[in-house]
PDB file of C-alpha atoms in Angstrom:
ATOM      1  CA  MET A  14     126.002  87.006  81.069  1.00 49.00           C
ATOM      2  CA  ALA A  15     128.976  88.066  82.938  1.00 63.00           C
ATOM      3  CA  ASP A  16     127.228  91.479  83.898  1.00 67.00           C
ATOM      4  CA  ASP A  17     123.985  89.629  84.956  1.00 82.00           C
ATOM      5  CA  VAL A  18     126.432  87.400  87.353  1.00 81.00           C
ATOM      6  CA  ALA A  19     128.214  90.582  88.628  1.00 83.00           C
ATOM      7  CA  VAL A  20     124.805  91.999  89.507  1.00 90.00           C
ATOM      8  CA  ALA A  21     123.855  89.017  91.303  1.00 90.00           C
ATOM      9  CA  ILE A  22     126.864  88.901  93.326  1.00 89.00           C
ATOM     10  CA  ALA A  23     126.600  92.587  94.354  1.00 89.00           C
ATOM     11  CA  ARG A  24     123.312  92.145  95.431  1.00 92.00           C
ATOM     12  CA  TRP A  25     124.215  89.038  97.243  1.00 92.00           C
ATOM     13  CA  ARG A  26     127.278  91.073  99.120  1.00 91.00           C
ATOM     14  CA  GLU A  27     124.590  93.415 100.545  1.00 92.00           C
ATOM     15  CA  ARG A  28     122.569  90.721 102.093  1.00 94.00           C
ATOM     16  CA  ALA A  29     125.387  88.560 103.364  1.00 94.00           C
ATOM     17  CA  PRO A  30     125.696  90.317 106.780  1.00 95.00           C
ATOM     18  CA  GLN A  31     122.033  89.755 107.326  1.00 96.00           C
ATOM     19  CA  ILE A  32     122.355  86.052 106.599  1.00 96.00           C
ATOM     20  CA  ALA A  33     125.136  85.807 109.033  1.00 97.00           C
ATOM     21  CA  ASP A  34     123.070  87.602 111.804  1.00 97.00           C
ATOM     22  CA  GLU A  35     120.122  85.099 111.089  1.00 97.00           C
ATOM     23  CA  ILE A  36     122.653  82.019 111.209  1.00 98.00           C
ATOM     24  CA  ALA A  37     124.017  83.440 114.394  1.00 98.00           C
ATOM     25  CA  ASP A  38     120.605  83.671 116.175  1.00 97.00           C
ATOM     26  CA  ALA A  39     119.823  80.363 114.805  1.00 97.00           C
ATOM     27  CA  TRP A  40     123.074  78.560 116.022  1.00 98.00           C
ATOM     28  CA  SER A  41     123.501  80.650 119.215  1.00 97.00           C
ATOM     29  CA  LEU A  42     126.608  82.328 118.095  1.00 98.00           C
ATOM     30  CA  ARG A  43     128.250  85.400 119.177  1.00 98.00           C
ATOM     31  CA  LEU A  44     129.566  87.328 116.142  1.00 97.00           C
ATOM     32  CA  GLY A  45     132.923  89.281 116.209  1.00 96.00           C
ATOM     33  CA  GLU A  46     134.813  91.309 113.781  1.00 95.00           C
ATOM     34  CA  ALA A  47     134.745  90.433 110.079  1.00 94.00           C
ATOM     35  CA  TYR A  48     137.596  89.293 108.167  1.00 92.00           C
ATOM     36  CA  ALA A  49     138.841  91.062 104.922  1.00 85.00           C
ATOM     37  CA  PRO A  50     135.777  90.439 102.455  1.00 77.00           C
ATOM     38  CA  GLY A  51     136.317  87.767  99.754  1.00 74.00           C
ATOM     39  CA  PHE A  52     134.938  88.093  96.201  1.00 73.00           C
ATOM     40  CA  CYS A  53     132.240  85.472  96.857  1.00 82.00           C
ATOM     41  CA  GLY A  54     132.245  84.952 100.847  1.00 89.00           C
ATOM     42  CA  HIS A  55     131.485  86.822 103.849  1.00 94.00           C
ATOM     43  CA  VAL A  56     133.633  85.625 106.738  1.00 96.00           C
ATOM     44  CA  VAL A  57     133.288  86.549 110.424  1.00 97.00           C
ATOM     45  CA  ARG A  58     135.020  85.622 113.820  1.00 97.00           C
ATOM     46  CA  ALA A  59     132.347  83.953 115.957  1.00 98.00           C
ATOM     47  CA  GLU A  60     132.090  82.002 119.363  1.00 98.00           C
ATOM     48  CA  LEU A  61     129.931  79.163 120.156  1.00 97.00           C
ATOM     49  CA  ASP A  62     127.948  79.024 123.496  1.00 94.00           C
ATOM     50  CA  ASP A  63     130.906  77.625 125.471  1.00 95.00           C
ATOM     51  CA  GLY A  64     133.186  80.106 124.181  1.00 95.00           C
ATOM     52  CA  THR A  65     134.860  77.888 121.546  1.00 96.00           C
ATOM     53  CA  PRO A  66     136.368  80.068 118.751  1.00 97.00           C
ATOM     54  CA  ALA A  67     134.925  79.439 115.399  1.00 98.00           C
ATOM     55  CA  VAL A  68     134.371  81.129 112.017  1.00 98.00           C
ATOM     56  CA  LEU A  69     131.188  81.727 110.297  1.00 98.00           C
ATOM     57  CA  LYS A  70     131.181  81.823 106.309  1.00 97.00           C
ATOM     58  CA  VAL A  71     128.444  82.871 104.089  1.00 97.00           C
ATOM     59  CA  TYR A  72     129.221  82.330 100.417  1.00 94.00           C
ATOM     60  CA  TYR A  73     127.638  82.939  96.886  1.00 93.00           C
ATOM     61  CA  PRO A  74     126.019  79.761  95.689  1.00 90.00           C
ATOM     62  CA  ASP A  75     128.372  79.741  92.307  1.00 90.00           C
ATOM     63  CA  ARG A  76     129.294  76.114  91.058  1.00 91.00           C
ATOM     64  CA  GLU A  77     132.826  76.508  92.247  1.00 89.00           C
ATOM     65  CA  SER A  78     131.628  76.979  95.852  1.00 91.00           C
ATOM     66  CA  LEU A  79     128.589  74.846  96.066  1.00 94.00           C
ATOM     67  CA  GLN A  80     130.170  71.714  97.013  1.00 97.00           C
ATOM     68  CA  GLU A  81     132.909  73.402  99.494  1.00 97.00           C
ATOM     69  CA  PRO A  82     131.097  71.952 102.883  1.00 98.00           C
ATOM     70  CA  ASP A  83     131.086  68.503 101.190  1.00 98.00           C
ATOM     71  CA  ALA A  84     134.814  68.463 100.473  1.00 98.00           C
ATOM     72  CA  LEU A  85     135.425  69.763 104.138  1.00 98.00           C
ATOM     73  CA  GLU A  86     133.303  66.968 105.426  1.00 98.00           C
ATOM     74  CA  ARG A  87     135.073  64.261 102.962  1.00 98.00           C
ATOM     75  CA  TRP A  88     138.512  65.489 104.614  1.00 98.00           C
ATOM     76  CA  ASN A  89     137.086  65.690 108.013  1.00 98.00           C
ATOM     77  CA  GLY A  90     139.860  67.878 109.320  1.00 98.00           C
ATOM     78  CA  ASP A  91     142.614  65.825 107.765  1.00 98.00           C
ATOM     79  CA  GLY A  92     145.127  68.436 106.519  1.00 98.00           C
ATOM     80  CA  SER A  93     142.096  70.867 106.261  1.00 98.00           C
ATOM     81  CA  ILE A  94     140.080  73.201 108.308  1.00 98.00           C
ATOM     82  CA  ARG A  95     137.212  71.235 110.282  1.00 98.00           C
ATOM     83  CA  LEU A  96     133.579  71.807 109.321  1.00 98.00           C
ATOM     84  CA  LEU A  97     131.386  72.232 112.282  1.00 98.00           C
ATOM     85  CA  ARG A  98     127.913  72.991 110.995  1.00 98.00           C
ATOM     86  CA  ARG A  99     126.263  73.853 107.755  1.00 98.00           C
ATOM     87  CA  ASP A 100     123.155  75.382 106.414  1.00 98.00           C
ATOM     88  CA  ASP A 101     122.880  74.436 102.371  1.00 97.00           C
ATOM     89  CA  ARG A 102     119.675  76.623 102.176  1.00 96.00           C
ATOM     90  CA  LEU A 103     121.216  79.995 103.378  1.00 96.00           C
ATOM     91  CA  CYS A 104     124.810  78.607 102.100  1.00 96.00           C
ATOM     92  CA  ALA A 105     126.362  79.166 105.278  1.00 98.00           C
ATOM     93  CA  ILE A 106     129.033  77.114 107.026  1.00 98.00           C
ATOM     94  CA  LEU A 107     130.702  77.092 110.639  1.00 98.00           C
ATOM     95  CA  LEU A 108     134.359  76.422 110.811  1.00 98.00           C
ATOM     96  CA  GLU A 109     137.019  75.722 113.504  1.00 97.00           C
ATOM     97  CA  ARG A 110     138.988  78.955 113.603  1.00 97.00           C
ATOM     98  CA  CYS A 111     142.909  79.000 112.762  1.00 96.00           C
ATOM     99  CA  GLU A 112     144.982  80.765 115.277  1.00 94.00           C
ATOM    100  CA  PRO A 113     147.425  82.505 114.754  1.00 95.00           C
ATOM    101  CA  GLY A 114     146.086  82.342 111.354  1.00 95.00           C
ATOM    102  CA  ALA A 115     149.183  83.466 109.207  1.00 97.00           C
ATOM    103  CA  PHE A 116     149.159  82.857 105.585  1.00 97.00           C
ATOM    104  CA  LEU A 117     151.588  80.106 104.611  1.00 98.00           C
ATOM    105  CA  SER A 118     152.764  82.311 101.843  1.00 96.00           C
ATOM    106  CA  SER A 119     154.153  84.651 104.525  1.00 96.00           C
ATOM    107  CA  THR A 120     156.769  81.900 105.146  1.00 95.00           C
ATOM    108  CA  GLY A 121     158.602  82.072 101.762  1.00 90.00           C
ATOM    109  CA  GLY A 122     158.073  80.469  98.561  1.00 87.00           C
ATOM    110  CA  GLU A 123     160.393  77.466  99.177  1.00 94.00           C
ATOM    111  CA  HIS A 124     159.060  76.598 102.569  1.00 96.00           C
ATOM    112  CA  ALA A 125     155.375  76.926 101.408  1.00 97.00           C
ATOM    113  CA  LEU A 126     156.114  74.577  98.633  1.00 97.00           C
ATOM    114  CA  ASP A 127     157.426  71.886 101.294  1.00 98.00           C
ATOM    115  CA  VAL A 128     154.224  72.359 103.157  1.00 98.00           C
ATOM    116  CA  LEU A 129     151.965  72.223  99.999  1.00 98.00           C
ATOM    117  CA  ILE A 130     153.744  68.989  98.914  1.00 98.00           C
ATOM    118  CA  GLY A 131     153.085  67.341 102.240  1.00 98.00           C
ATOM    119  CA  LEU A 132     149.426  68.381 102.483  1.00 98.00           C
ATOM    120  CA  MET A 133     148.174  67.698  98.743  1.00 98.00           C
ATOM    121  CA  PRO A 134     148.375  63.956  99.031  1.00 98.00           C
ATOM    122  CA  ARG A 135     146.341  63.941 102.159  1.00 98.00           C
ATOM    123  CA  LEU A 136     143.645  65.803 100.290  1.00 98.00           C
ATOM    124  CA  TRP A 137     143.532  63.383  97.216  1.00 98.00           C
ATOM    125  CA  THR A 138     140.470  61.431  98.834  1.00 98.00           C
ATOM    126  CA  ASP A 139     137.500  59.544  97.155  1.00 98.00           C
ATOM    127  CA  ALA A 140     135.929  61.933  94.665  1.00 98.00           C
ATOM    128  CA  SER A 141     132.661  60.197  94.199  1.00 98.00           C
ATOM    129  CA  GLY A 142     129.707  62.794  94.237  1.00 98.00           C
ATOM    130  CA  PHE A 143     131.638  65.639  93.084  1.00 98.00           C
ATOM    131  CA  HIS A 144     131.612  67.737  89.888  1.00 98.00           C
ATOM    132  CA  THR A 145     134.375  66.698  87.396  1.00 98.00           C
ATOM    133  CA  LEU A 146     136.995  68.163  85.952  1.00 98.00           C
ATOM    134  CA  GLU A 147     135.797  67.018  82.561  1.00 98.00           C
ATOM    135  CA  ASP A 148     132.419  68.625  82.949  1.00 98.00           C
ATOM    136  CA  GLU A 149     133.965  71.771  84.346  1.00 98.00           C
ATOM    137  CA  ALA A 150     136.573  71.880  81.155  1.00 98.00           C
ATOM    138  CA  ALA A 151     133.415  71.703  78.969  1.00 97.00           C
ATOM    139  CA  LEU A 152     131.760  74.751  80.833  1.00 97.00           C
ATOM    140  CA  TRP A 153     135.149  76.568  80.362  1.00 97.00           C
ATOM    141  CA  LEU A 154     134.606  76.052  76.730  1.00 97.00           C
ATOM    142  CA  ASP A 155     131.149  77.059  76.552  1.00 96.00           C
ATOM    143  CA  ASP A 156     131.934  80.229  78.472  1.00 93.00           C
ATOM    144  CA  GLY A 157     134.429  81.112  75.578  1.00 95.00           C
ATOM    145  CA  LEU A 158     137.558  80.017  76.788  1.00 95.00           C
ATOM    146  CA  ALA A 159     138.609  79.120  73.057  1.00 94.00           C
ATOM    147  CA  GLU A 160     138.138  83.006  72.167  1.00 93.00           C
ATOM    148  CA  ILE A 161     140.665  84.486  74.186  1.00 93.00           C
ATOM    149  CA  ARG A 162     144.355  84.953  73.855  1.00 92.00           C
ATOM    150  CA  HIS A 163     146.087  81.394  73.574  1.00 94.00           C
ATOM    151  CA  GLY A 164     142.412  80.041  74.031  1.00 95.00           C
ATOM    152  CA  ASP A 165     143.011  77.724  70.800  1.00 96.00           C
ATOM    153  CA  VAL A 166     145.934  76.181  72.680  1.00 96.00           C
ATOM    154  CA  ALA A 167     143.612  75.436  75.804  1.00 97.00           C
ATOM    155  CA  ALA A 168     140.744  74.138  73.594  1.00 97.00           C
ATOM    156  CA  GLY A 169     143.339  71.513  72.122  1.00 98.00           C
ATOM    157  CA  LEU A 170     144.632  70.624  75.464  1.00 98.00           C
ATOM    158  CA  ILE A 171     141.361  69.978  77.068  1.00 98.00           C
ATOM    159  CA  ARG A 172     140.180  67.856  74.005  1.00 97.00           C
ATOM    160  CA  GLU A 173     143.624  65.749  74.621  1.00 98.00           C
ATOM    161  CA  LEU A 174     143.741  65.606  78.375  1.00 98.00           C
ATOM    162  CA  ALA A 175     140.228  65.663  79.613  1.00 98.00           C
ATOM    163  CA  PRO A 176     139.176  62.050  78.123  1.00 97.00           C
ATOM    164  CA  SER A 177     142.592  60.544  78.950  1.00 98.00           C
ATOM    165  CA  GLN A 178     142.770  61.198  82.832  1.00 98.00           C
ATOM    166  CA  GLY A 179     144.153  59.072  85.325  1.00 97.00           C
ATOM    167  CA  GLU A 180     142.483  57.953  88.683  1.00 98.00           C
ATOM    168  CA  GLN A 181     139.918  60.605  89.717  1.00 97.00           C
ATOM    169  CA  VAL A 182     140.687  62.109  93.424  1.00 98.00           C
ATOM    170  CA  LEU A 183     139.363  64.848  95.077  1.00 98.00           C
ATOM    171  CA  VAL A 184     141.239  68.000  94.404  1.00 98.00           C
ATOM    172  CA  HIS A 185     141.393  71.715  95.682  1.00 98.00           C
ATOM    173  CA  GLN A 186     141.540  73.706  92.459  1.00 97.00           C
ATOM    174  CA  ASP A 187     142.392  77.015  94.256  1.00 96.00           C
ATOM    175  CA  LEU A 188     145.172  75.607  96.696  1.00 98.00           C
ATOM    176  CA  HIS A 189     147.662  78.091  96.928  1.00 96.00           C
ATOM    177  CA  GLY A 190     149.900  79.798  99.738  1.00 95.00           C
ATOM    178  CA  ASP A 191     147.148  82.111 100.813  1.00 95.00           C
ATOM    179  CA  ASN A 192     144.437  79.378 101.115  1.00 96.00           C
ATOM    180  CA  VAL A 193     146.368  77.757 103.645  1.00 98.00           C
ATOM    181  CA  LEU A 194     146.689  79.045 107.503  1.00 98.00           C
ATOM    182  CA  ALA A 195     148.877  78.555 110.563  1.00 98.00           C
ATOM    183  CA  ALA A 196     146.809  76.898 113.096  1.00 98.00           C
ATOM    184  CA  GLN A 197     147.248  75.101 116.733  1.00 96.00           C
ATOM    185  CA  ARG A 198     145.655  71.535 115.803  1.00 96.00           C
ATOM    186  CA  GLU A 199     148.194  71.274 113.222  1.00 97.00           C
ATOM    187  CA  PRO A 200     150.947  73.750 111.922  1.00 98.00           C
ATOM    188  CA  TRP A 201     149.074  74.341 108.849  1.00 98.00           C
ATOM    189  CA  LEU A 202     145.557  73.792 107.469  1.00 98.00           C
ATOM    190  CA  VAL A 203     143.705  74.083 104.088  1.00 98.00           C
ATOM    191  CA  ILE A 204     140.856  76.627 103.564  1.00 97.00           C
ATOM    192  CA  ASP A 205     138.279  77.680 101.058  1.00 96.00           C
ATOM    193  CA  PRO A 206     138.161  74.372  98.892  1.00 96.00           C
ATOM    194  CA  LYS A 207     137.047  74.721  95.320  1.00 96.00           C
ATOM    195  CA  PRO A 208     136.488  70.965  94.861  1.00 98.00           C
ATOM    196  CA  LEU A 209     136.776  68.758  91.898  1.00 98.00           C
ATOM    197  CA  ALA A 210     137.188  65.288  90.885  1.00 98.00           C
ATOM    198  CA  ALA A 211     139.897  65.353  88.849  1.00 98.00           C
ATOM    199  CA  GLU A 212     143.441  63.446  87.860  1.00 98.00           C
ATOM    200  CA  ARG A 213     146.160  64.376  90.348  1.00 98.00           C
ATOM    201  CA  GLU A 214     148.106  66.209  87.705  1.00 98.00           C
ATOM    202  CA  PHE A 215     145.285  68.945  87.518  1.00 98.00           C
ATOM    203  CA  ALA A 216     145.831  69.758  91.272  1.00 98.00           C
ATOM    204  CA  VAL A 217     149.182  71.482  90.718  1.00 98.00           C
ATOM    205  CA  ALA A 218     147.810  74.366  88.701  1.00 98.00           C
ATOM    206  CA  PRO A 219     147.039  76.960  91.259  1.00 98.00           C
ATOM    207  CA  ILE A 220     150.315  76.318  93.085  1.00 98.00           C
ATOM    208  CA  VAL A 221     152.521  76.378  89.614  1.00 98.00           C
ATOM    209  CA  ARG A 222     151.063  79.908  88.798  1.00 97.00           C
ATOM    210  CA  SER A 223     150.988  81.226  92.401  1.00 95.00           C
ATOM    211  CA  PRO A 224     152.546  84.748  92.260  1.00 94.00           C
ATOM    212  CA  GLU A 225     152.568  84.957  96.200  1.00 93.00           C
ATOM    213  CA  LEU A 226     155.142  82.297  96.087  1.00 95.00           C
ATOM    214  CA  GLY A 227     157.653  83.821  93.297  1.00 95.00           C
ATOM    215  CA  HIS A 228     156.338  85.547  90.084  1.00 96.00           C
ATOM    216  CA  SER A 229     158.924  84.786  87.236  1.00 97.00           C
ATOM    217  CA  LYS A 230     159.649  82.195  84.691  1.00 98.00           C
ATOM    218  CA  GLN A 231     162.366  80.611  86.811  1.00 98.00           C
ATOM    219  CA  ASP A 232     159.587  80.531  89.660  1.00 97.00           C
ATOM    220  CA  VAL A 233     157.129  79.017  87.567  1.00 98.00           C
ATOM    221  CA  LEU A 234     159.130  76.397  86.063  1.00 98.00           C
ATOM    222  CA  TYR A 235     160.827  75.314  89.294  1.00 98.00           C
ATOM    223  CA  ARG A 236     157.446  74.798  90.937  1.00 98.00           C
ATOM    224  CA  LEU A 237     156.295  72.863  88.098  1.00 98.00           C
ATOM    225  CA  ASP A 238     159.359  70.568  88.201  1.00 98.00           C
ATOM    226  CA  ARG A 239     159.414  70.147  91.864  1.00 98.00           C
ATOM    227  CA  LEU A 240     155.673  69.453  92.355  1.00 98.00           C
ATOM    228  CA  SER A 241     155.652  66.637  89.470  1.00 98.00           C
ATOM    229  CA  ALA A 242     159.021  65.137  90.472  1.00 98.00           C
ATOM    230  CA  GLU A 243     158.129  64.842  94.378  1.00 98.00           C
ATOM    231  CA  LEU A 244     154.446  63.917  93.820  1.00 98.00           C
ATOM    232  CA  GLY A 245     155.259  61.319  91.031  1.00 98.00           C
ATOM    233  CA  LEU A 246     152.973  63.152  88.354  1.00 98.00           C
ATOM    234  CA  ASP A 247     153.431  63.462  84.753  1.00 98.00           C
ATOM    235  CA  ARG A 248     154.933  66.675  84.098  1.00 98.00           C
ATOM    236  CA  GLU A 249     153.519  67.311  80.565  1.00 98.00           C
ATOM    237  CA  ARG A 250     149.941  66.691  81.931  1.00 98.00           C
ATOM    238  CA  ALA A 251     150.476  69.018  84.788  1.00 98.00           C
ATOM    239  CA  ARG A 252     151.886  71.817  82.351  1.00 98.00           C
ATOM    240  CA  GLY A 253     148.851  71.187  80.078  1.00 98.00           C
ATOM    241  CA  TRP A 254     146.418  71.648  83.010  1.00 98.00           C
ATOM    242  CA  THR A 255     148.018  74.684  84.358  1.00 98.00           C
ATOM    243  CA  ILE A 256     148.011  76.212  80.990  1.00 98.00           C
ATOM    244  CA  VAL A 257     144.177  75.508  80.676  1.00 98.00           C
ATOM    245  CA  GLN A 258     143.098  76.271  84.264  1.00 97.00           C
ATOM    246  CA  THR A 259     145.224  79.466  84.495  1.00 97.00           C
ATOM    247  CA  LEU A 260     143.506  80.739  81.138  1.00 96.00           C
ATOM    248  CA  ALA A 261     139.963  79.727  82.394  1.00 96.00           C
ATOM    249  CA  TRP A 262     140.628  81.752  85.661  1.00 94.00           C
ATOM    250  CA  SER A 263     142.356  84.657  83.924  1.00 91.00           C
ATOM    251  CA  GLY A 264     139.399  87.392  84.522  1.00 79.00           C
ATOM    252  CA  GLY A 265     139.447  90.625  86.168  1.00 67.00           C
ATOM    253  CA  ASN A 266     142.689  91.424  87.949  1.00 66.00           C
ATOM    254  CA  TYR A 267     144.526  88.365  86.839  1.00 74.00           C
ATOM    255  CA  VAL A 268     144.532  88.834  83.213  1.00 88.00           C
ATOM    256  CA  GLU A 269     148.207  89.991  82.621  1.00 92.00           C
ATOM    257  CA  PRO A 270     149.973  87.781  85.341  1.00 92.00           C
ATOM    258  CA  HIS A 271     147.972  84.616  84.286  1.00 94.00           C
ATOM    259  CA  MET A 272     148.990  85.176  80.546  1.00 95.00           C
ATOM    260  CA  GLU A 273     152.687  85.677  81.679  1.00 96.00           C
ATOM    261  CA  VAL A 274     152.455  82.276  83.338  1.00 97.00           C
ATOM    262  CA  VAL A 275     150.860  80.767  80.294  1.00 97.00           C
ATOM    263  CA  GLU A 276     153.459  82.126  77.860  1.00 96.00           C
ATOM    264  CA  TRP A 277     156.482  80.957  80.310  1.00 98.00           C
ATOM    265  CA  LEU A 278     154.980  77.540  80.166  1.00 98.00           C
ATOM    266  CA  LEU A 279     154.383  77.388  76.444  1.00 96.00           C
TER     267      LEU A 279
END
């Protein structure tokens, strides 16, 4: 199954620039230089008819990305990049451009954590209509999570945490220092949402493990402690969800760094 997905993504990557050209013609956009390619996204600088700078993103329709435009619409630019237009059939979205566009991670781990703590509660809005963490965790188990190293721990945590969650809010399950950009409308704006309906404790997982904010046991535990304390979260639930999602997202080049985080948290 993984090989089939890899082939499908490779084919999509080949066609993505053509899709961007089709959208540019339909929306009267002038396309510029492409950004560094993402795993499942083709992102290009664009200008509207009136010269307004924008960004055109064509994304692969996997379950983590399909509701990206829905999340951006729900946030409506409050702490996040603004959605200007969408084409759900071609999986394309037009976004406001962040300038100067530096990654939050470039400012240093402590300042980045300050900014993230300020942004996160603004994203925790009504989650109605979004794919749920409970369903996502069940899919992780179906995909073989319990069979990898420490997977038995993750499976036990899912059985404990998933049915006992608190209030469901909209969370960005890939929020970290490289998914927040310097902008003009606000100092920092969140990009690239991977939205879920989940309890707040789950939202800290990608930040706790973020290697760009410091990758050591001390760094990881410091982020867990500070996020839990300042956001009023249950530290043990946050720790458990971080273990679960870090293992679920431990494919490719992330295997060893993710396993280190899990072992530090255990």
